[in-house]
Short mmCIF file of C-alpha atoms and ligand atoms in Angstrom, two decimals:
data_model
loop_
_atom_site.label_atom_id
_atom_site.label_comp_id
_atom_site.label_asym_id
_atom_site.label_seq_id
_atom_site.Cartn_x
_atom_site.Cartn_y
_atom_site.Cartn_z
CA MET A 1 17.15 1.60 41.75
CA ARG A 2 13.99 -0.11 40.66
CA GLY A 3 12.70 1.56 37.51
CA VAL A 4 9.35 1.65 35.80
CA PRO A 5 8.58 -1.82 34.37
CA ALA A 6 9.63 -2.11 30.73
CA ARG A 7 6.52 -1.79 28.60
CA PRO A 8 6.76 -0.72 24.99
CA THR A 9 4.94 2.54 24.38
CA GLY A 10 2.98 2.57 21.18
CA SER A 11 1.75 5.62 19.33
CA VAL A 12 -0.31 6.82 16.39
CA GLU A 13 1.17 9.29 13.91
CA VAL A 14 -0.99 10.88 11.22
CA ILE A 15 0.36 12.51 8.05
CA THR A 16 -2.33 14.57 6.34
CA GLY A 17 -2.97 17.34 3.82
CA SER A 18 -4.25 17.76 0.27
CA MET A 19 -3.40 15.65 -2.73
CA PHE A 20 0.21 16.10 -4.00
CA SER A 21 1.30 17.47 -0.60
CA GLY A 22 3.86 14.71 -0.03
CA LYS A 23 1.91 12.50 2.39
CA THR A 24 3.01 9.29 0.70
CA GLU A 25 6.61 10.48 0.36
CA GLU A 26 6.68 11.27 4.08
CA LEU A 27 5.10 7.91 4.92
CA ILE A 28 7.70 6.10 2.80
CA ARG A 29 10.50 8.15 4.41
CA ARG A 30 9.35 7.05 7.87
CA ILE A 31 9.00 3.42 6.73
CA LYS A 32 12.54 3.43 5.31
CA ARG A 33 13.99 4.91 8.50
CA ALA A 34 12.20 2.31 10.61
CA ILE A 35 13.63 -0.46 8.42
CA LEU A 36 17.11 1.08 8.76
CA ALA A 37 16.58 0.94 12.54
CA ARG A 38 15.94 -2.83 12.09
CA GLN A 39 12.31 -2.54 13.06
CA ARG A 40 9.80 -4.90 11.54
CA VAL A 41 7.40 -2.95 9.38
CA GLN A 42 4.11 -3.99 7.77
CA ALA A 43 2.57 -1.59 5.24
CA PHE A 44 -1.06 -1.58 4.14
CA LYS A 45 -3.15 0.23 1.55
CA PRO A 46 -6.85 0.07 0.65
CA ARG A 47 -7.63 -2.30 -2.22
CA ILE A 48 -9.68 0.42 -3.93
CA ASP A 49 -6.51 2.44 -4.62
CA ASP A 50 -5.09 0.62 -7.62
CA ARG A 51 -3.88 3.79 -9.38
CA TYR A 52 -0.19 2.92 -9.75
CA ASP A 53 0.30 -0.60 -8.37
CA ALA A 54 -1.94 -3.12 -6.61
CA HIS A 55 0.76 -4.30 -4.18
CA ARG A 56 2.88 -1.24 -3.51
CA ILE A 57 2.42 2.16 -1.94
CA VAL A 58 3.49 4.52 -4.74
CA SER A 59 4.00 8.30 -4.57
CA HIS A 60 3.20 10.69 -7.43
CA GLU A 61 6.98 10.69 -8.06
CA ALA A 62 6.94 6.89 -8.40
CA VAL A 63 8.84 6.22 -5.15
CA SER A 64 7.39 3.02 -3.74
CA VAL A 65 7.44 0.38 -1.00
CA GLU A 66 5.84 -3.04 -0.80
CA ALA A 67 2.40 -3.13 0.82
CA VAL A 68 -0.54 -5.44 1.36
CA ALA A 69 -3.80 -4.27 -0.21
CA VAL A 70 -6.79 -4.90 2.04
CA GLY A 71 -10.50 -4.21 1.82
CA THR A 72 -11.32 -3.40 5.44
CA SER A 73 -9.77 -2.20 8.68
CA ALA A 74 -10.47 -5.63 10.20
CA SER A 75 -8.19 -7.20 7.59
CA ILE A 76 -5.35 -5.00 8.80
CA GLU A 77 -5.88 -6.13 12.39
CA GLU A 78 -5.96 -9.80 11.33
CA ARG A 79 -2.74 -9.52 9.35
CA VAL A 80 -0.54 -7.76 11.90
CA LEU A 81 2.06 -10.25 13.12
CA ASP A 82 3.15 -10.63 16.76
CA GLU A 83 6.70 -9.58 15.90
CA THR A 84 5.72 -6.39 14.03
CA ASP A 85 6.98 -3.07 15.44
CA VAL A 86 5.56 -0.59 12.93
CA VAL A 87 2.29 -0.57 10.98
CA ALA A 88 2.08 1.91 8.10
CA ILE A 89 -1.20 2.69 6.35
CA ASP A 90 -1.59 4.82 3.21
CA GLU A 91 -4.84 6.39 1.91
CA ALA A 92 -6.42 6.00 5.35
CA GLN A 93 -9.43 8.09 4.23
CA PHE A 94 -10.61 5.12 2.17
CA PHE A 95 -10.98 2.84 5.20
CA ASP A 96 -14.13 2.28 7.25
CA ARG A 97 -14.50 3.95 10.66
CA GLY A 98 -13.14 0.79 12.33
CA ILE A 99 -9.66 1.93 11.31
CA VAL A 100 -9.67 4.32 14.29
CA GLU A 101 -10.18 1.51 16.80
CA VAL A 102 -7.71 -0.75 15.00
CA CYS A 103 -4.98 1.93 15.13
CA ASP A 104 -5.78 2.65 18.77
CA LYS A 105 -5.61 -1.06 19.72
CA LEU A 106 -2.33 -1.60 17.88
CA ALA A 107 -0.80 1.43 19.61
CA ASN A 108 -2.06 0.15 22.97
CA ARG A 109 -0.26 -3.12 22.21
CA GLY A 110 2.96 -1.13 21.88
CA LEU A 111 3.17 -0.70 18.11
CA ARG A 112 4.04 2.46 16.24
CA VAL A 113 1.20 3.17 13.80
CA ILE A 114 1.75 5.68 10.97
CA ALA A 115 -1.30 6.59 8.87
CA ALA A 116 -1.36 8.92 5.87
CA GLY A 117 -4.54 10.28 4.32
CA LEU A 118 -6.52 13.20 2.97
CA ASP A 119 -8.00 15.52 5.59
CA GLN A 120 -10.57 17.04 3.17
CA ASP A 121 -12.63 15.81 0.26
CA TYR A 122 -13.15 17.59 -3.08
CA LEU A 123 -15.65 19.98 -1.49
CA GLY A 124 -13.35 20.88 1.39
CA ARG A 125 -15.30 18.78 3.89
CA PRO A 126 -13.52 16.71 6.56
CA PHE A 127 -12.91 13.29 5.05
CA PRO A 128 -13.99 10.54 7.48
CA PRO A 129 -12.41 8.73 9.24
CA MET A 130 -9.40 11.12 9.18
CA PRO A 131 -10.75 13.63 11.75
CA GLU A 132 -11.21 10.84 14.33
CA LEU A 133 -7.84 9.37 13.53
CA MET A 134 -6.24 12.78 14.02
CA ALA A 135 -8.03 13.11 17.36
CA ILE A 136 -6.57 9.90 18.80
CA ALA A 137 -3.08 10.46 17.33
CA GLU A 138 -0.09 11.46 19.44
CA GLU A 139 1.31 13.38 16.48
CA VAL A 140 -0.29 14.99 13.43
CA THR A 141 1.84 16.29 10.58
CA LYS A 142 0.08 18.53 8.07
CA VAL A 143 1.92 18.86 4.78
CA HIS A 144 1.19 21.22 1.89
CA ALA A 145 1.36 21.01 -1.87
CA VAL A 146 2.00 23.94 -4.22
CA CYS A 147 -1.19 25.67 -5.42
CA ALA A 148 -1.60 24.93 -9.14
CA VAL A 149 -3.11 28.42 -9.67
CA CYS A 150 -1.05 30.88 -7.60
CA GLY A 151 1.96 28.89 -6.40
CA GLY A 152 1.15 29.39 -2.71
CA PRO A 153 0.90 26.61 -0.11
CA ALA A 154 -2.03 24.36 -1.07
CA SER A 155 -4.35 22.77 1.46
CA ARG A 156 -7.20 21.66 -0.79
CA SER A 157 -7.79 19.18 -3.63
CA GLN A 158 -9.60 20.68 -6.61
CA ARG A 159 -11.59 18.12 -8.59
CA LEU A 160 -11.32 18.86 -12.30
CA ILE A 161 -13.92 16.50 -13.68
CA PRO A 162 -17.70 16.57 -13.21
CA GLN A 163 -18.31 13.74 -10.81
CA ALA A 164 -20.11 14.33 -7.54
CA THR A 165 -19.35 11.15 -5.57
CA THR A 166 -17.07 11.54 -2.55
CA VAL A 167 -14.87 8.66 -3.66
CA LEU A 168 -13.25 9.10 -7.04
CA VAL A 169 -9.83 7.46 -7.32
CA GLY A 170 -7.49 9.46 -9.56
CA GLY A 171 -4.41 11.59 -9.98
CA ALA A 172 -3.37 14.66 -11.94
CA GLU A 173 -5.93 13.97 -14.69
CA SER A 174 -8.75 14.50 -12.17
CA TYR A 175 -7.39 16.71 -9.38
CA GLU A 176 -5.01 19.57 -8.70
CA ALA A 177 -3.73 21.09 -5.48
CA ARG A 178 -5.08 24.54 -4.57
CA CYS A 179 -4.83 27.03 -1.72
CA ARG A 180 -7.89 28.28 0.17
CA GLY A 181 -8.19 31.38 -2.05
CA CYS A 182 -7.97 29.56 -5.37
CA PHE A 183 -10.11 26.55 -4.35
CA GLU A 184 -13.48 26.42 -6.13
CA PRO A 185 -15.46 23.68 -4.41
CA ARG A 186 -18.51 24.18 -6.62
CA ASP A 187 -16.68 23.99 -9.91
CA VAL A 188 -18.43 20.74 -10.80
CA PRO A 189 -21.43 21.56 -13.06
CA ARG A 190 -24.62 21.45 -10.96
CA THR A 191 -26.39 19.24 -13.50
CA GLU A 192 -23.98 16.47 -12.61
CA PHE A 193 -25.10 16.34 -8.95
N1 LIG B 1 1.07 20.91 -6.99
C1 LIG B 1 2.03 20.14 -6.47
N2 LIG B 1 2.60 20.47 -5.30
C2 LIG B 1 3.59 19.71 -4.77
N3 LIG B 1 4.03 18.56 -5.32
C3 LIG B 1 3.48 18.16 -6.47
C4 LIG B 1 2.46 18.93 -7.12
N4 LIG B 1 2.12 18.27 -8.23
C5 LIG B 1 2.86 17.16 -8.30
N5 LIG B 1 3.69 17.08 -7.24
C6 LIG B 1 4.59 15.97 -6.98
O1 LIG B 1 3.97 15.13 -6.02
C7 LIG B 1 4.96 14.67 -5.11
C8 LIG B 1 4.27 14.27 -3.81
O2 LIG B 1 3.62 13.05 -4.06
P1 LIG B 1 2.94 12.21 -2.94
O3 LIG B 1 3.87 12.00 -1.79
O4 LIG B 1 2.41 10.97 -3.60
O5 LIG B 1 1.75 13.17 -2.47
P2 LIG B 1 0.38 12.81 -1.76
O6 LIG B 1 0.49 11.43 -1.19
O7 LIG B 1 0.22 13.85 -0.69
O8 LIG B 1 -0.67 12.92 -2.82
C9 LIG B 1 5.92 15.83 -4.99
O9 LIG B 1 7.23 15.43 -4.62
C10 LIG B 1 5.93 16.41 -6.40
O10 LIG B 1 6.92 15.82 -7.18
C1 LIG B 2 -10.18 14.97 -2.91
C2 LIG B 2 -10.60 13.56 -3.13
C3 LIG B 2 -9.69 12.60 -3.52
N1 LIG B 2 -10.07 11.33 -3.73
C4 LIG B 2 -9.10 10.32 -4.13
C5 LIG B 2 -8.18 10.66 -5.27
C6 LIG B 2 -6.97 9.81 -5.00
O1 LIG B 2 -7.22 8.51 -5.52
C7 LIG B 2 -6.93 9.75 -3.46
C8 LIG B 2 -5.93 10.69 -2.85
O2 LIG B 2 -4.63 10.32 -3.20
P1 LIG B 2 -3.32 11.15 -2.77
O3 LIG B 2 -2.33 10.07 -2.44
O4 LIG B 2 -3.65 12.01 -1.61
O5 LIG B 2 -2.90 11.93 -3.96
O6 LIG B 2 -8.23 10.10 -3.03
C9 LIG B 2 -11.39 10.97 -3.54
O7 LIG B 2 -11.76 9.78 -3.72
N2 LIG B 2 -12.31 11.90 -3.17
C10 LIG B 2 -11.97 13.19 -2.95
O8 LIG B 2 -12.86 14.01 -2.60
ZN1 LIG B 3 -3.69 29.58 -4.83
#
């Protein structure tokens, strides 16, 4: 019987949630499983995120994998090799809007694209370009941290220092995970705005 012509089916998977929710751990888990399945994986991170290591994706628990740090979504597209099966991207919220089209194109070429990133900023607003990335994804996984105040499931990132720019790279010294009830989006002193 003549079957459907063999054509690799690509896809976009998004892993999202607040800070400390395990997005990077889940991304690394998927990367490791793909490598075990002998798939060729390329991992990328935004150059701006130099918190733990410039050339590795590193979780808050210090689990890490090798990655290429790039400045723009176009650099990801340029660097993807013909033989690559899986493209993994961490901190996708730090990329320009072009990341949506790049992920879409790669998936249309038959690649599996896995992108992890924050869904909300420190004020609880959708963090572009994550909403658009989630819209074009085949699969969205929302993970939760533990609320630093009440111990419930946390969906928000509470900024602890008075800085009112959307982008502020940092870890536990500047942010904690909070649930909806404990989140105080206006905790930053107004004079600092
Ligand atoms: N409030 C918290 N809730 C859950 N995990 C936390 C919390 N604070 C620190 N962690 C640690 O962070 C790890 C998750 O790190 P990571 O995958 O880098 O998260 P994300 O990428 O979502 O910021 C957890 O395994 C845990 O050890
Ligand atoms: C809420 C929020 C976070 N950031 C920064 C802080 C960290 O550098 C990353 C998130 O890292 P994680 O792997 O999810 O822990 O984003 C920011 O710049 N602006 C914000 O509003
Ligand atoms: Zn709470």
